mmCIF file of C-alpha atoms in Angstrom:
data_model
loop_
_atom_site.group_PDB
_atom_site.id
_atom_site.type_symbol
_atom_site.label_atom_id
_atom_site.label_comp_id
_atom_site.label_asym_id
_atom_site.label_seq_id
_atom_site.Cartn_x
_atom_site.Cartn_y
_atom_site.Cartn_z
ATOM 1 C CA UNK H 1 2.704 -25.810 -9.896
ATOM 2 C CA UNK H 2 4.323 -22.282 -9.646
ATOM 3 C CA UNK H 3 2.401 -19.196 -9.349
ATOM 4 C CA UNK H 4 4.641 -16.550 -11.043
ATOM 5 C CA UNK H 5 3.934 -12.230 -10.578
ATOM 6 C CA UNK H 6 4.078 -11.723 -14.425
ATOM 7 C CA UNK H 7 3.591 -8.071 -14.271
ATOM 8 C CA UNK H 8 3.212 -4.878 -12.097
ATOM 9 C CA UNK H 9 2.377 -1.379 -12.763
ATOM 10 C CA UNK H 10 1.731 2.346 -11.108
ATOM 11 C CA UNK H 11 -0.839 4.739 -11.437
ATOM 12 C CA UNK H 12 -0.615 8.176 -10.332
ATOM 13 C CA UNK H 13 -3.437 10.836 -9.307
ATOM 14 C CA UNK H 14 -3.686 14.088 -11.337
ATOM 15 C CA UNK H 15 -2.606 16.130 -8.176
ATOM 16 C CA UNK H 16 0.974 16.634 -6.556
ATOM 17 C CA UNK H 17 2.339 18.797 -4.078
ATOM 18 C CA UNK H 18 6.498 19.006 -2.345
ATOM 19 C CA UNK H 19 5.726 19.055 0.868
ATOM 20 C CA UNK H 20 7.103 22.471 1.506
ATOM 21 C CA UNK H 21 4.703 23.703 -0.975
ATOM 22 C CA UNK H 22 1.937 21.805 1.588
ATOM 23 C CA UNK H 23 3.375 23.821 4.162
ATOM 24 C CA UNK H 24 1.495 26.797 3.776
ATOM 25 C CA UNK H 25 -1.494 24.921 3.718
ATOM 26 C CA UNK H 26 -1.083 24.023 6.751
ATOM 27 C CA UNK H 27 -0.180 27.033 9.023
ATOM 28 C CA UNK H 28 -3.667 28.743 8.042
ATOM 29 C CA UNK H 29 -5.305 25.909 9.247
ATOM 30 C CA UNK H 30 -3.897 25.903 12.519
ATOM 31 C CA UNK H 31 -4.024 29.690 12.903
ATOM 32 C CA UNK H 32 -5.951 29.044 15.942
ATOM 33 C CA UNK H 33 -3.975 26.849 17.914
ATOM 34 C CA UNK H 34 -0.918 27.131 19.705
ATOM 35 C CA UNK H 35 2.415 29.351 18.624
ATOM 36 C CA UNK H 36 4.101 26.013 19.991
ATOM 37 C CA UNK H 37 1.858 23.523 18.635
ATOM 38 C CA UNK H 38 2.066 24.295 15.313
ATOM 39 C CA UNK H 39 5.489 24.447 15.585
ATOM 40 C CA UNK H 40 5.800 21.316 16.059
ATOM 41 C CA UNK H 41 3.461 19.768 14.139
ATOM 42 C CA UNK H 42 5.675 22.190 11.014
ATOM 43 C CA UNK H 43 8.522 20.422 12.475
ATOM 44 C CA UNK H 44 6.492 16.705 12.099
ATOM 45 C CA UNK H 45 5.938 17.081 8.270
ATOM 46 C CA UNK H 46 9.488 18.373 7.862
ATOM 47 C CA UNK H 47 10.962 15.836 9.107
ATOM 48 C CA UNK H 48 8.359 12.904 8.096
ATOM 49 C CA UNK H 49 11.232 11.363 5.210
ATOM 50 C CA UNK H 50 8.067 12.602 2.633
ATOM 51 C CA UNK H 51 9.617 14.693 -0.457
ATOM 52 C CA UNK H 52 5.864 14.690 -2.381
ATOM 53 C CA UNK H 53 3.264 13.744 -2.465
ATOM 54 C CA UNK H 54 0.486 12.819 -4.974
ATOM 55 C CA UNK H 55 -3.278 13.622 -4.271
ATOM 56 C CA UNK H 56 -6.720 13.150 -5.969
ATOM 57 C CA UNK H 57 -7.720 16.288 -4.937
ATOM 58 C CA UNK H 58 -6.174 19.580 -5.174
ATOM 59 C CA UNK H 59 -4.685 21.287 -1.797
ATOM 60 C CA UNK H 60 -8.005 23.460 -1.617
ATOM 61 C CA UNK H 61 -10.157 20.760 -1.191
ATOM 62 C CA UNK H 62 -8.590 18.476 1.414
ATOM 63 C CA UNK H 63 -8.593 21.726 3.571
ATOM 64 C CA UNK H 64 -12.113 22.495 2.576
ATOM 65 C CA UNK H 65 -15.088 21.259 5.164
ATOM 66 C CA UNK H 66 -17.122 19.560 2.439
ATOM 67 C CA UNK H 67 -19.042 16.655 3.783
ATOM 68 C CA UNK H 68 -17.561 12.969 4.104
ATOM 69 C CA UNK H 69 -20.159 12.228 1.076
ATOM 70 C CA UNK H 70 -18.930 14.971 -1.344
ATOM 71 C CA UNK H 71 -15.218 13.571 -0.446
ATOM 72 C CA UNK H 72 -16.551 10.427 -0.697
ATOM 73 C CA UNK H 73 -17.802 10.865 -4.125
ATOM 74 C CA UNK H 74 -14.710 11.976 -5.083
ATOM 75 C CA UNK H 75 -12.912 9.074 -4.058
ATOM 76 C CA UNK H 76 -15.556 6.985 -6.011
ATOM 77 C CA UNK H 77 -14.874 9.010 -8.853
ATOM 78 C CA UNK H 78 -11.268 8.794 -9.416
ATOM 79 C CA UNK H 79 -10.686 5.333 -7.788
ATOM 80 C CA UNK H 80 -12.686 4.350 -11.099
ATOM 81 C CA UNK H 81 -10.345 5.925 -12.897
ATOM 82 C CA UNK H 82 -7.214 5.206 -11.181
ATOM 83 C CA UNK H 83 -7.825 1.463 -11.552
ATOM 84 C CA UNK H 84 -8.414 1.159 -14.772
ATOM 85 C CA UNK H 85 -5.188 3.403 -15.283
ATOM 86 C CA UNK H 86 -3.458 1.112 -13.113
ATOM 87 C CA UNK H 87 -4.638 -2.559 -14.437
ATOM 88 C CA UNK H 88 -4.477 -1.379 -18.302
ATOM 89 C CA UNK H 89 -0.945 -0.530 -17.522
ATOM 90 C CA UNK H 90 0.018 -4.051 -15.873
ATOM 91 C CA UNK H 91 -1.766 -5.437 -18.975
ATOM 92 C CA UNK H 92 0.291 -3.942 -21.951
ATOM 93 C CA UNK H 93 3.591 -4.374 -19.225
ATOM 94 C CA UNK H 94 2.126 -8.706 -19.900
ATOM 95 C CA UNK H 95 1.198 -8.269 -23.222
ATOM 96 C CA UNK H 96 -2.522 -9.243 -22.283
ATOM 97 C CA UNK H 97 -6.105 -8.523 -23.096
ATOM 98 C CA UNK H 98 -8.558 -7.521 -20.475
ATOM 99 C CA UNK H 99 -10.660 -11.274 -21.609
ATOM 100 C CA UNK H 100 -7.220 -13.064 -20.313
ATOM 101 C CA UNK H 101 -7.923 -12.318 -16.667
ATOM 102 C CA UNK H 102 -9.559 -14.941 -14.878
ATOM 103 C CA UNK H 103 -9.771 -13.317 -10.885
ATOM 104 C CA UNK H 104 -10.285 -9.966 -10.047
ATOM 105 C CA UNK H 105 -9.006 -8.682 -6.492
ATOM 106 C CA UNK H 106 -9.411 -4.504 -6.115
ATOM 107 C CA UNK H 107 -8.514 -3.364 -2.892
ATOM 108 C CA UNK H 108 -8.870 0.160 -0.482
ATOM 109 C CA UNK H 109 -9.690 0.804 2.432
ATOM 110 C CA UNK H 110 -10.144 5.262 2.118
ATOM 111 C CA UNK H 111 -14.117 5.185 0.854
ATOM 112 C CA UNK H 112 -16.897 3.694 0.431
ATOM 113 C CA UNK H 113 -17.899 2.384 -2.767
ATOM 114 C CA UNK H 114 -20.715 -0.449 -3.358
ATOM 115 C CA UNK H 115 -20.411 -1.975 -6.287
ATOM 116 C CA UNK H 116 -16.993 -2.135 -5.518
ATOM 117 C CA UNK H 117 -13.977 -0.997 -7.861
ATOM 118 C CA UNK H 118 -13.751 -4.689 -9.773
ATOM 119 C CA UNK H 119 -17.825 -4.421 -10.888
ATOM 120 C CA UNK H 120 -16.938 -1.114 -12.772
ATOM 121 C CA UNK H 121 -13.851 -2.680 -14.563
ATOM 122 C CA UNK H 122 -15.618 -5.522 -15.674
ATOM 123 C CA UNK H 123 -18.093 -3.148 -17.927
ATOM 124 C CA UNK H 124 -15.581 -0.777 -18.808
ATOM 125 C CA UNK H 125 -13.241 -3.358 -19.799
ATOM 126 C CA UNK H 126 -15.847 -5.674 -20.772
ATOM 127 C CA UNK H 127 -13.617 -8.548 -18.960
ATOM 128 C CA UNK H 128 -15.065 -12.110 -19.046
ATOM 129 C CA UNK H 129 -18.872 -12.674 -17.303
ATOM 130 C CA UNK H 130 -17.863 -15.399 -15.253
ATOM 131 C CA UNK H 131 -14.509 -13.820 -13.792
ATOM 132 C CA UNK H 132 -14.334 -14.755 -10.184
ATOM 133 C CA UNK H 133 -14.249 -11.112 -8.092
ATOM 134 C CA UNK H 134 -13.319 -10.432 -4.530
ATOM 135 C CA UNK H 135 -12.980 -6.804 -3.002
ATOM 136 C CA UNK H 136 -11.150 -6.616 -0.176
ATOM 137 C CA UNK H 137 -11.807 -3.142 2.321
ATOM 138 C CA UNK H 138 -10.762 -3.761 5.590
ATOM 139 C CA UNK H 139 -7.162 -4.858 5.660
ATOM 140 C CA UNK H 140 -5.263 -1.274 5.957
ATOM 141 C CA UNK H 141 -2.119 -0.885 4.467
ATOM 142 C CA UNK H 142 -1.469 -4.776 4.324
ATOM 143 C CA UNK H 143 -3.877 -5.359 1.973
ATOM 144 C CA UNK H 144 -1.639 -4.989 -1.480
ATOM 145 C CA UNK H 145 0.433 -8.466 -0.164
ATOM 146 C CA UNK H 146 -3.145 -10.297 1.001
ATOM 147 C CA UNK H 147 -4.354 -10.000 -1.731
ATOM 148 C CA UNK H 148 -1.420 -10.901 -3.622
ATOM 149 C CA UNK H 149 -1.600 -13.911 -1.618
ATOM 150 C CA UNK H 150 -5.103 -14.368 -2.298
ATOM 151 C CA UNK H 151 -4.390 -14.673 -5.427
ATOM 152 C CA UNK H 152 -1.522 -17.361 -5.328
ATOM 153 C CA UNK H 153 -3.989 -19.779 -3.255
ATOM 154 C CA UNK H 154 -6.917 -19.217 -6.269
ATOM 155 C CA UNK H 155 -4.446 -19.617 -8.998
ATOM 156 C CA UNK H 156 -2.501 -22.246 -7.373
ATOM 157 C CA UNK H 157 -5.754 -24.534 -7.344
ATOM 158 C CA UNK H 158 -6.817 -23.518 -11.154
ATOM 159 C CA UNK H 159 -4.100 -24.605 -13.838
ATOM 160 C CA UNK H 160 -3.523 -22.000 -16.681
ATOM 161 C CA UNK H 161 -5.368 -19.053 -14.948
ATOM 162 C CA UNK H 162 -4.206 -15.584 -14.385
ATOM 163 C CA UNK H 163 -5.632 -12.944 -11.732
ATOM 164 C CA UNK H 164 -5.012 -9.536 -11.190
ATOM 165 C CA UNK H 165 -4.514 -7.678 -7.776
ATOM 166 C CA UNK H 166 -5.622 -4.303 -8.107
ATOM 167 C CA UNK H 167 -5.160 -1.208 -5.169
ATOM 168 C CA UNK H 168 -6.737 2.003 -4.993
ATOM 169 C CA UNK H 169 -6.137 4.285 -2.409
ATOM 170 C CA UNK H 170 -6.431 7.932 -1.526
ATOM 171 C CA UNK H 171 -5.876 8.189 2.288
ATOM 172 C CA UNK H 172 -6.516 12.278 1.451
ATOM 173 C CA UNK H 173 -9.632 11.713 0.619
ATOM 174 C CA UNK H 174 -9.968 10.657 5.174
ATOM 175 C CA UNK H 175 -8.325 13.650 6.670
ATOM 176 C CA UNK H 176 -10.375 15.282 9.077
ATOM 177 C CA UNK H 177 -10.591 18.952 9.182
ATOM 178 C CA UNK H 178 -11.931 19.543 12.621
ATOM 179 C CA UNK H 179 -9.631 17.228 14.338
ATOM 180 C CA UNK H 180 -5.834 18.185 15.648
ATOM 181 C CA UNK H 181 -4.929 14.865 17.244
ATOM 182 C CA UNK H 182 -1.602 13.736 16.525
ATOM 183 C CA UNK H 183 -2.813 10.398 14.906
ATOM 184 C CA UNK H 184 -4.790 12.893 11.953
ATOM 185 C CA UNK H 185 -1.748 15.075 11.692
ATOM 186 C CA UNK H 186 0.807 11.794 11.115
ATOM 187 C CA UNK H 187 -0.916 10.420 8.853
ATOM 188 C CA UNK H 188 -1.185 13.738 6.824
ATOM 189 C CA UNK H 189 1.741 14.134 7.041
ATOM 190 C CA UNK H 190 3.219 10.879 5.575
ATOM 191 C CA UNK H 191 0.561 9.416 3.848
ATOM 192 C CA UNK H 192 -0.107 10.548 -0.269
ATOM 193 C CA UNK H 193 -2.434 8.476 -2.566
ATOM 194 C CA UNK H 194 -2.094 6.303 -5.580
ATOM 195 C CA UNK H 195 -2.721 2.772 -7.575
ATOM 196 C CA UNK H 196 -1.139 -0.534 -8.215
ATOM 197 C CA UNK H 197 -1.613 -3.377 -10.665
ATOM 198 C CA UNK H 198 -0.129 -6.941 -10.479
ATOM 199 C CA UNK H 199 -0.777 -9.160 -12.272
ATOM 200 C CA UNK H 200 -0.430 -13.159 -11.881
ATOM 201 C CA UNK H 201 -0.090 -16.666 -13.383
ATOM 202 C CA UNK H 202 -0.178 -20.245 -13.303
ATOM 203 C CA UNK H 203 0.851 -20.984 -17.049
ATOM 204 C CA UNK H 204 4.203 -22.447 -17.171
ATOM 205 C CA UNK H 205 5.388 -20.640 -19.958
ATOM 206 C CA UNK H 206 4.145 -16.915 -18.238
ATOM 207 C CA UNK H 207 7.729 -15.348 -16.681
ATOM 208 C CA UNK H 208 8.122 -13.430 -13.485
ATOM 209 C CA UNK H 209 8.946 -14.152 -10.352
ATOM 210 C CA UNK H 210 7.833 -17.369 -8.068
ATOM 211 C CA UNK H 211 5.798 -16.945 -5.430
ATOM 212 C CA UNK H 212 7.639 -20.101 -3.544
ATOM 213 C CA UNK H 213 5.635 -19.278 -0.140
ATOM 214 C CA UNK H 214 3.250 -16.766 1.793
ATOM 215 C CA UNK H 215 1.949 -16.223 5.506
ATOM 216 C CA UNK H 216 0.516 -13.962 7.837
ATOM 217 C CA UNK H 217 0.873 -13.635 11.427
ATOM 218 C CA UNK H 218 -1.261 -11.981 14.177
ATOM 219 C CA UNK H 219 -0.139 -10.006 16.365
ATOM 220 C CA UNK H 220 -2.672 -10.535 19.483
ATOM 221 C CA UNK H 221 -4.062 -7.173 21.887
ATOM 222 C CA UNK H 222 -3.347 -4.892 19.422
ATOM 223 C CA UNK H 223 -6.482 -4.156 17.686
ATOM 224 C CA UNK H 224 -6.470 -0.537 18.712
ATOM 225 C CA UNK H 225 -3.244 -0.171 17.323
ATOM 226 C CA UNK H 226 -4.228 1.025 13.617
ATOM 227 C CA UNK H 227 -7.748 1.467 11.988
ATOM 228 C CA UNK H 228 -10.069 3.560 11.208
ATOM 229 C CA UNK H 229 -13.565 4.791 13.259
ATOM 230 C CA UNK H 230 -16.208 6.046 10.921
ATOM 231 C CA UNK H 231 -17.592 8.635 12.244
ATOM 232 C CA UNK H 232 -19.910 12.235 10.663
ATOM 233 C CA UNK H 233 -16.909 13.400 9.538
ATOM 234 C CA UNK H 234 -16.089 10.402 7.628
ATOM 235 C CA UNK H 235 -12.871 8.097 8.061
ATOM 236 C CA UNK H 236 -11.104 8.810 10.896
ATOM 237 C CA UNK H 237 -7.508 7.635 11.010
ATOM 238 C CA UNK H 238 -6.453 5.796 14.601
ATOM 239 C CA UNK H 239 -2.465 5.532 14.666
ATOM 240 C CA UNK H 240 -0.606 4.542 17.840
ATOM 241 C CA UNK H 241 2.408 5.793 18.427
ATOM 242 C CA UNK H 242 3.964 2.224 20.094
ATOM 243 C CA UNK H 243 3.479 0.849 16.167
ATOM 244 C CA UNK H 244 7.137 0.816 15.305
ATOM 245 C CA UNK H 245 8.219 -0.862 18.873
ATOM 246 C CA UNK H 246 5.239 -3.208 18.125
ATOM 247 C CA UNK H 247 7.086 -4.338 14.870
ATOM 248 C CA UNK H 248 10.345 -4.336 16.763
ATOM 249 C CA UNK H 249 9.063 -6.426 19.984
ATOM 250 C CA UNK H 250 7.512 -9.183 17.070
ATOM 251 C CA UNK H 251 10.479 -8.790 14.231
ATOM 252 C CA UNK H 252 12.446 -11.902 15.306
ATOM 253 C CA UNK H 253 8.389 -14.298 15.215
ATOM 254 C CA UNK H 254 7.844 -12.517 12.141
ATOM 255 C CA UNK H 255 11.191 -13.272 9.818
ATOM 256 C CA UNK H 256 13.038 -15.966 11.009
ATOM 257 C CA UNK H 257 10.890 -18.743 11.709
ATOM 258 C CA UNK H 258 9.682 -17.980 7.300
ATOM 259 C CA UNK H 259 12.746 -17.679 6.154
ATOM 260 C CA UNK H 260 13.723 -21.324 8.117
ATOM 261 C CA UNK H 261 10.597 -23.150 7.392
ATOM 262 C CA UNK H 262 11.992 -22.655 3.599
ATOM 263 C CA UNK H 263 15.508 -24.153 4.542
ATOM 264 C CA UNK H 264 16.713 -19.836 4.320
ATOM 265 C CA UNK H 265 18.394 -17.251 6.646
ATOM 266 C CA UNK H 266 17.726 -13.420 6.519
ATOM 267 C CA UNK H 267 21.521 -12.902 4.743
ATOM 268 C CA UNK H 268 19.925 -15.192 1.671
ATOM 269 C CA UNK H 269 17.474 -12.691 0.768
ATOM 270 C CA UNK H 270 18.332 -10.439 -2.093
ATOM 271 C CA UNK H 271 15.503 -7.882 -2.188
ATOM 272 C CA UNK H 272 13.526 -7.002 0.087
ATOM 273 C CA UNK H 273 10.252 -5.250 -0.528
ATOM 274 C CA UNK H 274 8.749 -3.680 2.399
ATOM 275 C CA UNK H 275 6.053 -1.917 2.993
ATOM 276 C CA UNK H 276 6.438 1.524 4.067
ATOM 277 C CA UNK H 277 4.684 2.651 6.787
ATOM 278 C CA UNK H 278 6.491 5.850 7.654
ATOM 279 C CA UNK H 279 9.361 7.268 8.946
ATOM 280 C CA UNK H 280 9.624 5.581 12.173
ATOM 281 C CA UNK H 281 8.618 2.529 11.248
ATOM 282 C CA UNK H 282 11.663 2.649 7.867
ATOM 283 C CA UNK H 283 14.051 3.246 10.942
ATOM 284 C CA UNK H 284 12.872 0.753 13.181
ATOM 285 C CA UNK H 285 12.710 -2.219 9.980
ATOM 286 C CA UNK H 286 16.584 -0.364 8.961
ATOM 287 C CA UNK H 287 17.819 -1.002 12.422
ATOM 288 C CA UNK H 288 16.844 -4.561 12.522
ATOM 289 C CA UNK H 289 17.959 -5.333 9.400
ATOM 290 C CA UNK H 290 21.141 -2.714 8.779
ATOM 291 C CA UNK H 291 22.863 -5.439 11.506
ATOM 292 C CA UNK H 292 22.804 -8.451 9.584
ATOM 293 C CA UNK H 293 23.809 -6.217 6.069
ATOM 294 C CA UNK H 294 20.626 -5.466 4.757
ATOM 295 C CA UNK H 295 19.250 -2.619 2.673
ATOM 296 C CA UNK H 296 15.532 -0.883 2.479
ATOM 297 C CA UNK H 297 16.610 1.984 0.321
ATOM 298 C CA UNK H 298 14.461 0.994 -1.781
ATOM 299 C CA UNK H 299 11.496 1.367 0.941
ATOM 300 C CA UNK H 300 12.537 4.181 1.642
ATOM 301 C CA UNK H 301 13.085 6.100 -1.613
ATOM 302 C CA UNK H 302 8.839 5.158 -2.581
ATOM 303 C CA UNK H 303 8.541 6.726 1.135
ATOM 304 C CA UNK H 304 10.234 10.119 -0.061
ATOM 305 C CA UNK H 305 8.789 10.031 -3.598
ATOM 306 C CA UNK H 306 5.371 9.235 -2.785
ATOM 307 C CA UNK H 307 4.741 8.856 0.856
ATOM 308 C CA UNK H 308 2.725 6.297 2.466
ATOM 309 C CA UNK H 309 -0.119 4.782 0.195
ATOM 310 C CA UNK H 310 -1.439 2.652 2.533
ATOM 311 C CA UNK H 311 -1.668 -1.169 0.402
ATOM 312 C CA UNK H 312 -0.475 0.447 -2.844
ATOM 313 C CA UNK H 313 2.638 1.545 -1.360
ATOM 314 C CA UNK H 314 4.520 -2.485 -1.154
ATOM 315 C CA UNK H 315 3.483 -2.629 -4.148
ATOM 316 C CA UNK H 316 5.475 0.505 -5.831
ATOM 317 C CA UNK H 317 8.529 -0.762 -4.636
ATOM 318 C CA UNK H 318 7.623 -4.732 -5.964
ATOM 319 C CA UNK H 319 7.260 -3.004 -9.534
ATOM 320 C CA UNK H 320 11.142 -1.237 -8.956
ATOM 321 C CA UNK H 321 12.569 -4.436 -7.993
ATOM 322 C CA UNK H 322 10.585 -6.085 -11.244
ATOM 323 C CA UNK H 323 11.674 -3.190 -13.696
ATOM 324 C CA UNK H 324 15.496 -3.923 -12.723
ATOM 325 C CA UNK H 325 15.355 -7.438 -13.992
ATOM 326 C CA UNK H 326 16.777 -9.261 -11.408
ATOM 327 C CA UNK H 327 18.987 -12.145 -12.057
ATOM 328 C CA UNK H 328 17.494 -15.834 -12.086
ATOM 329 C CA UNK H 329 17.981 -17.829 -8.346
ATOM 330 C CA UNK H 330 17.094 -14.475 -6.445
ATOM 331 C CA UNK H 331 15.219 -13.829 -3.273
ATOM 332 C CA UNK H 332 12.817 -11.299 -2.438
ATOM 333 C CA UNK H 333 10.776 -10.940 1.146
ATOM 334 C CA UNK H 334 7.697 -8.913 0.576
ATOM 335 C CA UNK H 335 6.699 -7.333 3.923
ATOM 336 C CA UNK H 336 3.638 -5.764 4.754
ATOM 337 C CA UNK H 337 2.028 -4.470 8.337
ATOM 338 C CA UNK H 338 -1.626 -3.943 8.937
ATOM 339 C CA UNK H 339 -5.247 -3.185 11.089
ATOM 340 C CA UNK H 340 -5.397 -6.266 13.263
ATOM 341 C CA UNK H 341 -2.662 -5.741 14.088
ATOM 342 C CA UNK H 342 -0.840 -8.297 11.980
ATOM 343 C CA UNK H 343 1.973 -8.976 9.258
ATOM 344 C CA UNK H 344 1.644 -10.644 5.785
ATOM 345 C CA UNK H 345 4.616 -11.808 3.703
ATOM 346 C CA UNK H 346 5.713 -13.595 0.572
ATOM 347 C CA UNK H 347 8.244 -15.027 -0.593
ATOM 348 C CA UNK H 348 9.856 -14.633 -3.984
ATOM 349 C CA UNK H 349 12.366 -15.908 -5.923
ATOM 350 C CA UNK H 350 13.299 -15.366 -9.515
#
């Protein structure tokens, strides 16, 4: 029984700024730091490969010493709105009603809310009272692909059902005003906020790329490389500078056995649907695939237009390919990385 992705839709928050317009705020924030350090940070922002990013908060709010409670309350309020808007867009693309959904997965790692987003959507959109819920909160950037894997497994076991995966992330709510570490600065330079919704189906008549295979890959002894510390001022970013090298070292083991299992080589893949973790990670992946005659231009473009929106970002890349109406028989490889450290892979066929 085939499980297909039938629709993908994105939703952006109300605030947006080009990087050049954010730099004055960064300069003001750093005014008491050494000039050499200030120059280094500005150069980092200018060279991050992100031209623009969207946010649930204005820059004034981001650079104000509000409490964890204040920022998390903004996160909660805006996540509910963005999640609902993205969900409705995906339903419209698939020509479905809210009551057509049997399984709802919501993913986010940039704030804390209990009940989770799915509970609010069940009420606001009057979803089925027996809908199956799964909130995913701690898989970081990998959770968009992880959510699709979980939905696929549910649908594979349940014919004639539909699932939705809704990712809403607001990394700007995690910015630490008193933290001048490179982890905090790099995350501020590359991250933006955004939401996306993906609808999957096990109905034979529903159309879209089929999920042919999926797999997770877990790195040993790399727990320290990515994640958050929960501190009094909120969620403090953990981002090790060795992440790109770690990905490069493991890349052959991540990609080639997975494709070989499906009697494929990378040359057989038409679309590389990769999570743009940041400029260095994008360059690492591009170097590895460039020698094989493949490009990740859409991944780079999503990073340029929106920044890294954690788990939602790879879904923006997926939407770009879905909207191109690939021809029958085309294949796509989805890939994202997240805390753990782990890689998540999905093989698609149109």
